[in-house]
Short mmCIF file of C-alpha atoms in Angstrom, two decimals:
data_model
loop_
_atom_site.label_atom_id
_atom_site.label_comp_id
_atom_site.label_asym_id
_atom_site.label_seq_id
_atom_site.Cartn_x
_atom_site.Cartn_y
_atom_site.Cartn_z
CA UNK J 16 33.57 108.34 162.94
CA UNK J 17 36.11 106.52 161.53
CA UNK J 18 37.92 108.11 158.61
CA UNK J 19 37.87 106.38 155.23
CA UNK J 20 40.77 104.49 154.63
CA UNK J 21 42.72 104.68 151.08
CA UNK J 22 42.07 101.85 149.04
CA UNK J 23 44.89 100.09 147.44
CA UNK J 24 45.55 100.25 144.00
CA UNK J 25 45.54 97.70 141.13
CA UNK J 26 48.35 99.76 138.72
CA UNK J 27 51.26 98.09 138.00
CA UNK J 28 53.16 101.93 137.63
CA UNK J 29 52.79 104.93 139.29
CA UNK J 30 50.84 107.59 137.28
CA UNK J 31 53.51 110.10 138.37
CA UNK J 32 57.06 108.75 138.01
CA UNK J 33 56.48 105.53 136.30
CA UNK J 34 58.05 103.55 139.41
CA UNK J 35 56.96 99.88 139.31
CA UNK J 36 54.32 99.34 142.02
CA UNK J 37 53.31 96.25 143.97
CA UNK J 38 49.88 94.75 144.72
CA UNK J 39 48.56 96.69 147.90
CA UNK J 40 50.31 99.87 147.75
CA UNK J 41 48.69 103.04 148.64
CA UNK J 42 51.36 105.49 147.93
CA UNK J 43 54.32 105.40 145.65
CA UNK J 44 57.49 104.40 147.35
CA UNK J 45 59.59 106.90 145.00
CA UNK J 46 57.77 109.94 144.62
CA UNK J 47 54.89 109.80 147.30
CA UNK J 48 52.05 109.69 144.82
CA UNK J 49 48.69 108.99 146.57
CA UNK J 50 47.74 106.18 144.59
CA UNK J 51 44.03 106.43 146.03
CA UNK J 52 43.37 109.64 143.97
CA UNK J 53 44.08 107.86 140.85
CA UNK J 54 40.57 108.04 138.96
CA UNK J 55 38.99 104.73 137.90
CA UNK J 56 39.72 103.69 134.21
CA UNK J 57 37.59 104.65 131.44
CA UNK J 58 35.20 101.53 130.29
CA UNK J 59 37.06 99.66 127.64
CA UNK J 60 35.44 99.06 124.19
CA UNK J 61 37.88 97.09 122.45
CA UNK J 62 35.67 96.20 119.64
CA UNK J 63 36.63 98.02 116.48
CA UNK J 64 34.89 97.60 113.10
CA UNK J 65 37.27 96.20 110.52
CA UNK J 66 36.15 98.24 108.01
CA UNK J 67 37.42 101.13 109.71
CA UNK J 68 34.00 102.94 110.82
CA UNK J 69 33.28 103.58 114.58
CA UNK J 70 31.57 100.76 116.61
CA UNK J 71 28.07 100.28 116.76
CA UNK J 72 25.97 101.53 119.90
CA UNK J 73 24.22 98.85 121.62
CA UNK J 74 20.76 99.92 120.34
CA UNK J 75 21.84 99.70 116.94
CA UNK J 76 23.47 96.64 117.61
CA UNK J 77 20.45 95.12 118.92
CA UNK J 78 18.35 96.33 115.91
CA UNK J 79 20.01 93.88 113.47
CA UNK J 80 17.68 90.87 112.72
CA UNK J 81 19.99 88.08 112.78
CA UNK J 82 18.74 84.47 111.29
CA UNK J 83 17.57 82.10 113.90
CA UNK J 84 18.50 78.21 113.56
CA UNK J 85 15.69 76.24 113.08
CA UNK J 86 15.22 73.41 115.36
CA UNK J 87 16.15 70.15 113.97
CA UNK J 88 13.15 67.73 113.13
CA UNK J 89 14.84 64.92 114.62
CA UNK J 90 18.22 63.87 116.57
CA UNK J 91 19.42 62.36 113.30
CA UNK J 92 19.30 65.41 111.26
CA UNK J 93 21.97 67.97 111.81
CA UNK J 94 20.99 71.97 112.33
CA UNK J 95 21.43 73.81 109.28
CA UNK J 96 24.98 75.70 108.80
CA UNK J 97 24.75 79.58 108.35
CA UNK J 98 27.76 81.11 106.19
CA UNK J 99 29.14 84.65 106.87
CA UNK J 100 27.77 85.51 103.46
CA UNK J 101 24.06 84.90 104.24
CA UNK J 102 24.06 88.07 106.14
CA UNK J 103 23.54 91.15 104.32
CA UNK J 104 26.00 94.01 104.54
CA UNK J 105 28.17 96.60 103.04
CA UNK J 106 32.03 97.03 102.56
CA UNK J 107 34.16 99.80 103.43
CA UNK J 108 33.06 101.81 100.43
CA UNK J 109 29.23 101.81 100.97
CA UNK J 110 28.38 99.23 98.65
CA UNK J 111 26.39 96.02 99.62
CA UNK J 112 28.18 92.79 99.57
CA UNK J 113 27.31 90.12 97.43
CA UNK J 114 24.45 87.80 98.42
CA UNK J 115 22.64 84.50 97.26
CA UNK J 116 19.51 86.46 96.88
CA UNK J 117 21.28 89.61 94.79
CA UNK J 118 23.03 87.21 92.63
CA UNK J 119 20.27 85.30 91.48
CA UNK J 120 18.65 88.45 90.72
CA UNK J 121 21.60 89.47 88.85
CA UNK J 122 21.36 86.26 86.84
CA UNK J 123 17.82 86.90 85.92
CA UNK J 124 18.25 90.54 84.57
CA UNK J 125 21.59 90.18 82.29
CA UNK J 126 21.33 93.48 81.17
CA UNK J 127 21.92 94.99 84.48
CA UNK J 128 25.30 95.31 85.14
CA UNK J 129 25.18 96.67 88.94
CA UNK J 130 25.04 93.20 90.22
CA UNK J 131 25.42 92.69 94.00
CA UNK J 132 22.76 95.70 94.46
CA UNK J 133 19.65 94.75 96.24
CA UNK J 134 16.14 96.13 94.57
CA UNK J 135 14.16 98.35 96.50
CA UNK J 136 11.84 96.91 98.69
CA UNK J 137 13.26 93.22 98.24
CA UNK J 138 13.31 90.74 101.02
CA UNK J 139 15.83 88.02 101.44
CA UNK J 140 14.66 84.18 100.77
CA UNK J 141 13.31 82.64 103.61
CA UNK J 142 11.49 85.80 104.92
CA UNK J 143 14.70 87.21 106.64
CA UNK J 144 14.51 91.01 106.89
CA UNK J 145 17.02 93.19 105.16
CA UNK J 146 20.19 93.70 107.33
CA UNK J 147 21.93 95.72 104.73
CA UNK J 148 22.52 98.84 106.62
CA UNK J 149 21.97 99.82 110.05
CA UNK J 150 19.83 102.77 111.44
CA UNK J 151 22.22 105.76 111.50
CA UNK J 152 23.65 105.39 107.84
CA UNK J 153 26.75 103.77 109.60
CA UNK J 154 28.22 100.75 107.23
CA UNK J 155 28.48 97.30 108.85
CA UNK J 156 29.67 94.09 108.13
CA UNK J 157 32.91 92.18 107.28
CA UNK J 158 33.72 90.99 103.75
CA UNK J 159 34.78 87.31 104.00
CA UNK J 160 34.55 86.65 99.96
CA UNK J 161 37.84 88.60 98.95
CA UNK J 162 40.06 86.58 96.74
CA UNK J 163 43.48 85.42 98.64
CA UNK J 164 46.36 87.98 98.23
CA UNK J 165 49.57 86.58 97.00
CA UNK J 166 52.44 86.13 99.02
CA UNK J 167 54.80 88.32 97.32
CA UNK J 168 54.44 91.33 95.31
CA UNK J 169 56.66 91.49 92.14
CA UNK J 170 58.19 95.07 91.51
CA UNK J 171 58.11 96.82 88.52
CA UNK J 172 61.48 98.16 87.14
CA UNK J 173 62.37 101.89 87.60
CA UNK J 174 61.73 104.04 84.73
CA UNK J 175 64.54 104.04 82.00
CA UNK J 176 65.72 100.64 83.06
CA UNK J 177 67.06 98.15 80.29
CA UNK J 178 64.58 95.67 79.29
CA UNK J 179 65.22 92.22 80.69
CA UNK J 180 65.03 90.00 83.58
CA UNK J 181 65.35 92.05 87.02
CA UNK J 182 68.35 90.62 89.16
CA UNK J 183 67.59 90.57 92.96
CA UNK J 184 70.38 92.55 94.46
CA UNK J 185 70.39 89.86 97.36
CA UNK J 186 71.47 87.20 94.91
CA UNK J 187 73.37 89.26 92.39
CA UNK J 188 77.05 88.10 91.76
CA UNK J 189 78.88 91.15 93.28
CA UNK J 190 82.27 89.86 91.09
CA UNK J 191 80.17 90.92 88.01
CA UNK J 192 79.94 94.33 88.69
CA UNK J 193 80.64 96.85 86.49
CA UNK J 194 84.60 97.26 85.79
CA UNK J 195 85.78 100.91 86.64
CA UNK J 196 87.37 102.94 83.74
CA UNK J 197 91.12 102.28 82.94
CA UNK J 198 93.14 104.38 85.66
CA UNK J 199 90.75 104.49 88.13
CA UNK J 200 92.23 104.03 91.94
CA UNK J 201 90.05 102.00 94.12
CA UNK J 202 90.09 101.95 97.93
CA UNK J 203 92.31 99.44 99.49
CA UNK J 204 89.92 99.34 102.28
CA UNK J 205 86.21 98.99 100.83
CA UNK J 206 87.64 97.91 97.16
CA UNK J 207 84.63 99.94 95.66
CA UNK J 208 85.03 103.43 96.27
CA UNK J 209 87.25 105.78 94.23
CA UNK J 210 90.04 107.46 95.53
CA UNK J 211 89.68 111.40 95.31
CA UNK J 212 92.75 113.86 94.56
CA UNK J 213 93.37 114.14 98.21
CA UNK J 214 94.25 110.57 98.97
CA UNK J 215 90.88 109.54 100.86
CA UNK J 216 87.98 106.98 99.49
CA UNK J 217 84.98 108.83 98.39
CA UNK J 218 83.10 105.66 99.69
CA UNK J 219 84.21 104.69 102.98
CA UNK J 220 86.63 107.84 103.72
CA UNK J 221 89.65 105.50 104.42
CA UNK J 222 92.90 107.18 103.84
CA UNK J 223 94.89 105.67 100.92
CA UNK J 224 98.44 104.51 101.48
CA UNK J 225 100.84 106.58 99.59
CA UNK J 226 102.97 105.35 96.77
CA UNK J 227 106.22 105.93 98.63
CA UNK J 228 104.93 104.50 101.79
CA UNK J 229 106.51 101.17 100.66
CA UNK J 230 108.53 100.77 97.45
CA UNK J 231 110.52 98.05 95.96
CA UNK J 232 112.65 97.77 92.90
CA UNK J 233 114.75 95.15 91.43
CA UNK J 234 117.06 95.50 88.37
CA UNK J 235 119.48 92.65 87.49
CA UNK J 236 121.71 92.18 90.20
CA UNK J 237 120.71 95.08 92.64
CA UNK J 238 117.54 95.90 94.59
CA UNK J 239 116.20 98.25 96.95
CA UNK J 240 113.36 98.32 99.56
CA UNK J 241 112.04 101.52 101.28
CA UNK J 242 109.12 101.60 104.03
CA UNK J 243 107.38 104.36 105.79
CA UNK J 244 107.95 102.25 109.45
CA UNK J 245 105.44 102.24 112.05
CA UNK J 246 105.80 105.73 113.67
CA UNK J 247 106.22 108.47 110.85
CA UNK J 248 103.14 109.56 108.91
CA UNK J 249 104.99 109.56 105.65
CA UNK J 250 108.41 108.03 104.05
CA UNK J 251 111.11 110.57 103.88
CA UNK J 252 113.53 108.14 102.35
CA UNK J 253 114.43 107.56 98.77
CA UNK J 254 116.57 105.64 96.46
CA UNK J 255 117.88 105.29 93.20
CA UNK J 256 119.40 102.02 91.63
CA UNK J 257 120.61 101.86 88.10
CA UNK J 258 123.29 100.07 86.37
CA UNK J 259 125.48 101.07 83.14
CA UNK J 260 128.67 100.11 81.22
CA UNK J 261 132.32 101.39 81.54
CA UNK J 262 134.15 102.53 78.58
CA UNK J 263 135.83 98.74 78.11
CA UNK J 264 132.21 97.13 78.47
CA UNK J 265 132.46 95.96 81.93
CA UNK J 266 129.42 96.64 84.08
CA UNK J 267 128.99 98.91 87.00
CA UNK J 268 126.06 99.16 89.41
CA UNK J 269 124.72 102.24 91.28
CA UNK J 270 122.84 102.47 94.27
CA UNK J 271 121.92 105.76 95.92
CA UNK J 272 120.10 106.13 99.19
CA UNK J 273 118.98 109.34 100.74
CA UNK J 274 117.15 110.13 104.14
CA UNK J 275 115.17 113.48 104.72
CA UNK J 276 115.93 115.46 107.66
CA UNK J 277 112.74 115.34 109.81
CA UNK J 278 113.33 118.85 111.29
CA UNK J 279 113.53 120.48 108.04
CA UNK J 280 110.75 121.38 105.55
CA UNK J 281 109.67 119.20 102.77
CA UNK J 282 112.54 116.40 103.86
CA UNK J 283 110.80 114.00 101.39
CA UNK J 284 111.03 116.09 98.52
CA UNK J 285 114.85 116.77 99.14
CA UNK J 286 115.57 113.20 99.72
CA UNK J 287 113.81 112.35 96.22
CA UNK J 288 115.67 115.25 94.48
CA UNK J 289 118.93 114.06 95.86
CA UNK J 290 118.66 110.47 94.90
CA UNK J 291 117.60 111.17 91.38
CA UNK J 292 120.11 114.02 90.97
CA UNK J 293 123.31 111.44 92.09
CA UNK J 294 121.78 108.67 90.21
CA UNK J 295 121.80 110.61 86.77
CA UNK J 296 125.08 112.19 87.36
CA UNK J 297 126.61 108.70 87.73
CA UNK J 298 124.79 107.24 84.67
CA UNK J 299 126.15 110.30 82.75
CA UNK J 300 129.99 110.24 83.94
CA UNK J 301 130.63 106.63 84.33
CA UNK J 302 130.40 105.70 80.36
CA UNK J 303 132.60 108.42 79.66
CA UNK J 304 135.42 106.89 81.40
CA UNK J 305 135.28 109.28 84.67
CA UNK J 306 137.09 107.29 87.38
CA UNK J 307 134.21 105.85 89.76
CA UNK J 308 135.38 107.69 92.95
CA UNK J 309 135.62 111.19 90.96
CA UNK J 310 132.07 110.30 89.40
CA UNK J 311 130.68 109.67 92.86
CA UNK J 312 132.22 112.96 94.15
CA UNK J 313 130.64 114.69 91.31
CA UNK J 314 127.30 113.17 91.79
CA UNK J 315 127.12 114.33 95.79
CA UNK J 316 127.68 117.68 94.54
CA UNK J 317 124.85 117.57 91.88
CA UNK J 318 122.60 116.04 94.57
CA UNK J 319 123.32 119.16 96.75
CA UNK J 320 122.62 121.41 94.11
CA UNK J 321 119.42 119.83 93.37
CA UNK J 322 118.25 120.09 97.34
CA UNK J 323 119.51 123.71 97.49
CA UNK J 324 117.21 124.81 94.41
CA UNK J 325 114.30 123.45 96.76
CA UNK J 326 115.03 126.49 98.96
CA UNK J 327 113.29 129.54 97.35
CA UNK J 328 112.98 133.25 98.86
CA UNK J 329 109.63 133.44 100.89
CA UNK J 330 106.78 135.20 99.11
CA UNK J 331 106.11 139.00 100.28
CA UNK J 332 103.44 137.96 102.67
CA UNK J 333 105.58 135.35 104.48
CA UNK J 334 108.56 137.60 105.08
CA UNK J 335 107.65 138.00 108.73
CA UNK J 336 106.42 134.31 108.86
CA UNK J 337 108.56 132.34 111.47
CA UNK J 338 111.67 130.63 110.18
CA UNK J 339 111.78 127.46 108.87
CA UNK J 340 114.70 125.36 107.87
CA UNK J 341 115.29 124.82 104.04
CA UNK J 342 114.91 121.11 102.86
CA UNK J 343 117.58 119.05 103.49
CA UNK J 344 118.77 115.12 103.46
CA UNK J 345 121.58 112.99 103.95
CA UNK J 346 123.20 110.77 101.38
CA UNK J 347 125.15 107.70 100.80
CA UNK J 348 126.08 105.72 97.59
CA UNK J 349 127.90 102.84 96.07
CA UNK J 350 129.24 101.78 92.83
CA UNK J 351 130.13 98.24 92.07
CA UNK J 352 132.68 97.20 89.08
CA UNK J 353 134.04 93.96 88.65
CA UNK J 354 136.98 95.02 90.22
CA UNK J 355 136.37 98.33 92.46
CA UNK J 356 133.98 99.09 95.17
CA UNK J 357 133.32 102.70 95.58
CA UNK J 358 131.24 104.58 98.52
CA UNK J 359 130.30 108.12 98.92
CA UNK J 360 128.53 110.00 101.89
CA UNK J 361 127.22 113.08 103.39
CA UNK J 362 125.31 112.56 106.98
CA UNK J 363 124.79 109.48 109.09
CA UNK J 364 123.53 107.05 106.33
CA UNK J 365 126.09 104.17 106.15
CA UNK J 366 127.01 101.14 103.72
CA UNK J 367 128.44 97.87 105.10
CA UNK J 368 130.53 95.01 103.56
CA UNK J 369 128.89 91.49 104.20
CA UNK J 370 131.22 88.74 102.56
CA UNK J 371 129.60 85.40 101.32
CA UNK J 372 131.88 83.51 103.28
CA UNK J 373 130.92 84.39 106.75
CA UNK J 374 134.00 83.07 108.22
CA UNK J 375 135.51 86.40 106.95
CA UNK J 376 135.16 89.39 109.01
CA UNK J 377 132.00 92.33 107.73
CA UNK J 378 133.19 95.52 107.82
CA UNK J 379 131.49 99.31 108.01
CA UNK J 380 132.65 101.25 105.00
CA UNK J 381 131.34 104.76 106.01
CA UNK J 382 131.98 107.32 109.21
CA UNK J 383 128.97 109.24 110.25
CA UNK J 384 128.84 113.00 110.27
CA UNK J 385 127.11 113.22 113.56
CA UNK J 386 127.92 114.24 117.35
CA UNK J 387 128.39 110.90 118.30
CA UNK J 388 131.19 110.22 115.83
CA UNK J 389 133.08 113.50 116.59
CA UNK J 390 133.12 112.62 120.27
CA UNK J 391 134.65 109.51 119.29
CA UNK J 392 136.95 110.94 116.93
CA UNK J 393 138.15 113.41 119.37
CA UNK J 394 138.81 110.44 122.21
CA UNK J 395 136.10 112.27 124.49
CA UNK J 396 133.84 109.09 124.49
CA UNK J 397 133.66 105.45 123.96
CA UNK J 398 131.63 104.43 120.65
CA UNK J 399 129.17 102.89 123.38
CA UNK J 400 128.87 106.10 125.59
CA UNK J 401 128.52 108.28 122.59
CA UNK J 402 125.69 106.45 120.69
CA UNK J 403 123.81 106.18 124.10
CA UNK J 404 123.75 109.74 124.42
CA UNK J 405 120.54 111.76 123.30
CA UNK J 406 122.61 113.84 120.99
CA UNK J 407 124.04 110.99 119.30
CA UNK J 408 122.05 111.22 115.97
CA UNK J 409 122.56 114.79 115.84
CA UNK J 410 124.01 115.10 112.21
CA UNK J 411 127.01 117.72 111.57
CA UNK J 412 126.91 117.21 107.70
CA UNK J 413 123.93 117.06 105.06
CA UNK J 414 122.60 118.23 102.04
CA UNK J 415 120.78 121.64 101.87
CA UNK J 416 120.89 125.33 101.52
CA UNK J 417 121.44 125.89 105.14
CA UNK J 418 124.53 123.32 105.29
CA UNK J 419 127.75 124.71 107.24
CA UNK J 420 130.13 123.49 104.59
CA UNK J 421 129.64 120.70 101.99
CA UNK J 422 132.33 117.87 102.45
CA UNK J 423 131.61 114.84 100.24
CA UNK J 424 133.19 111.78 101.40
CA UNK J 425 134.33 108.93 99.19
CA UNK J 426 136.34 105.73 99.77
CA UNK J 427 137.58 103.20 97.13
CA UNK J 428 137.81 99.40 97.85
CA UNK J 429 139.36 96.30 96.02
CA UNK J 430 137.52 93.41 97.74
CA UNK J 431 139.42 89.94 97.42
CA UNK J 432 136.22 87.70 97.69
CA UNK J 433 132.44 87.96 96.72
CA UNK J 434 130.25 89.67 99.22
CA UNK J 435 127.39 92.00 99.12
CA UNK J 436 127.07 95.81 100.07
CA UNK J 437 124.45 96.95 102.16
CA UNK J 438 123.50 100.76 101.72
CA UNK J 439 121.01 102.06 104.22
CA UNK J 440 119.43 104.81 106.06
CA UNK J 441 119.75 104.65 110.09
CA UNK J 442 116.25 103.50 109.98
CA UNK J 443 117.87 99.95 109.87
CA UNK J 444 121.43 100.27 111.25
CA UNK J 445 119.69 101.51 114.64
CA UNK J 446 118.65 97.73 114.64
CA UNK J 447 121.77 96.33 113.72
CA UNK J 448 124.44 99.06 114.47
CA UNK J 449 127.72 97.14 114.39
CA UNK J 450 128.80 95.26 111.29
CA UNK J 451 128.57 91.80 113.14
CA UNK J 452 125.29 92.38 114.00
CA UNK J 453 124.60 93.49 110.31
CA UNK J 454 126.14 90.40 108.86
CA UNK J 455 123.80 88.09 111.18
CA UNK J 456 120.92 89.70 109.78
CA UNK J 457 121.85 89.66 106.31
CA UNK J 458 120.44 86.12 104.53
CA UNK J 459 123.22 83.86 103.45
CA UNK J 460 121.92 84.01 99.71
CA UNK J 461 122.21 87.61 99.64
CA UNK J 462 124.39 87.58 96.51
CA UNK J 463 122.29 85.39 94.56
CA UNK J 464 118.55 87.13 95.67
CA UNK J 465 119.16 90.59 96.50
CA UNK J 466 115.44 91.60 96.49
CA UNK J 467 114.62 89.07 98.98
CA UNK J 468 117.53 90.19 101.35
CA UNK J 469 116.44 93.70 101.13
CA UNK J 470 112.84 92.79 102.60
CA UNK J 471 114.31 90.50 105.20
CA UNK J 472 116.37 93.62 106.53
CA UNK J 473 113.44 96.06 106.32
CA UNK J 474 111.39 93.40 107.93
CA UNK J 475 114.00 93.29 110.55
CA UNK J 476 113.74 96.80 111.53
CA UNK J 477 110.08 96.74 111.46
CA UNK J 478 109.86 93.91 113.97
CA UNK J 479 112.58 96.00 116.04
CA UNK J 480 109.94 98.70 116.46
CA UNK J 481 109.85 100.51 113.18
CA UNK J 482 110.66 104.01 114.84
CA UNK J 483 111.88 105.55 111.63
CA UNK J 484 111.73 105.21 107.93
CA UNK J 485 113.60 102.14 106.69
CA UNK J 486 115.78 102.01 103.24
CA UNK J 487 118.36 99.56 102.29
CA UNK J 488 119.68 98.54 98.61
CA UNK J 489 121.69 95.49 98.43
CA UNK J 490 124.52 95.31 95.77
CA UNK J 491 126.34 91.84 95.07
CA UNK J 492 130.22 92.36 94.53
CA UNK J 493 131.70 91.63 92.03
CA UNK J 494 129.18 93.31 89.48
CA UNK J 495 127.89 90.36 87.48
CA UNK J 496 128.24 90.69 83.43
CA UNK J 497 125.61 92.57 81.52
CA UNK J 498 122.19 90.91 81.25
CA UNK J 499 122.98 88.62 84.50
CA UNK J 500 120.30 88.85 87.09
CA UNK J 501 119.36 87.67 90.42
CA UNK J 502 118.42 84.02 90.79
#
């Protein structure tokens, strides 16, 4: 007796692992499932009543009396057309659907408001039996006389909304949005969210640029620009520019640039405090007749006191905390009068002289307080060798409570030709170290456009990599008369 062979399956996927099958497969190629053991699919009854009720059994459907189309009298007479409303039925709520017989009966009885209900025992015209409700109490039939539904449904305004036409948000003018209150700071990314006190947008969470990330200022014939750079998370540089009058009425222009020491705590606060203190000291001393060089020396001492005041004794709970360096910074400043050029510095921030006539040589006016400068001064290394060493930028002088010994440096010059003084941090001169390199970067019209020149110099540092904060002030020499500004 031959064993019964399994029959090929007509399934498209394996019922066990859902692996696609091919016609004629007896076993699943992925899991080995026996496809001949799959039970036969149940009989499909796709007909579903549109009124939500269950489908009628075959005997109930057979009990309905459908109207028969009479035979036409002749070939020229078309057969009568039966409409769906000619058949009795009920809607989804159990009410009888409108019918020509019920409508005529309602017209004959105006006092009866229950139109559409067939009287008991009434038969439809033409001898057709009633088919309003099949046996078993199951409603049947589909209503075809419902009014057409609109393409769009108007939405009612929310409760409490002001009266007036409803504006479609898809076509509303975004520029006509409500203006935020005065003083509200909006996000620079999404332009809609308000900035929280922690510096982040309440709408998109974007971190906002700090006020000191990029600063520009121009006062008459002096201008300064400071930028965070491309690698640091904050700007630890600061500057102060101003102008005043000497006792004889001649002008005096002041520029102070400070660079916070990153290895110290709160270097940004140190640079800001030092620049403000030095600038205020010069503005107070110069109108009194103090010599500009002496005034610069006293201004550096005032800046040192301001930075020292930032170093406070640690609280009792922090007595055993790891040691932290006191706030510290470097400083370089310049005072320009009609006849004198005074510079003062502590640290490795620099001042350069660039004449208007580029046929004359430029010069560096300061000497760094750094390891590299000490090696060159001692004759132990050449300048190229010293600044190529990894210890080159280790400073040996700074403003701060833990400074070894404060030695302010000042120098006085009497240039015999017009030019500009470039006062900057190492974030700039790292990309134009020699005086000749700095002169090549300074625009030819720097004396007439100091702000533009400062922007160009900062851009040069950013294009070179922007590894550090960049701050530069451009001061034309000689100082122009009071009231004269840049072109």
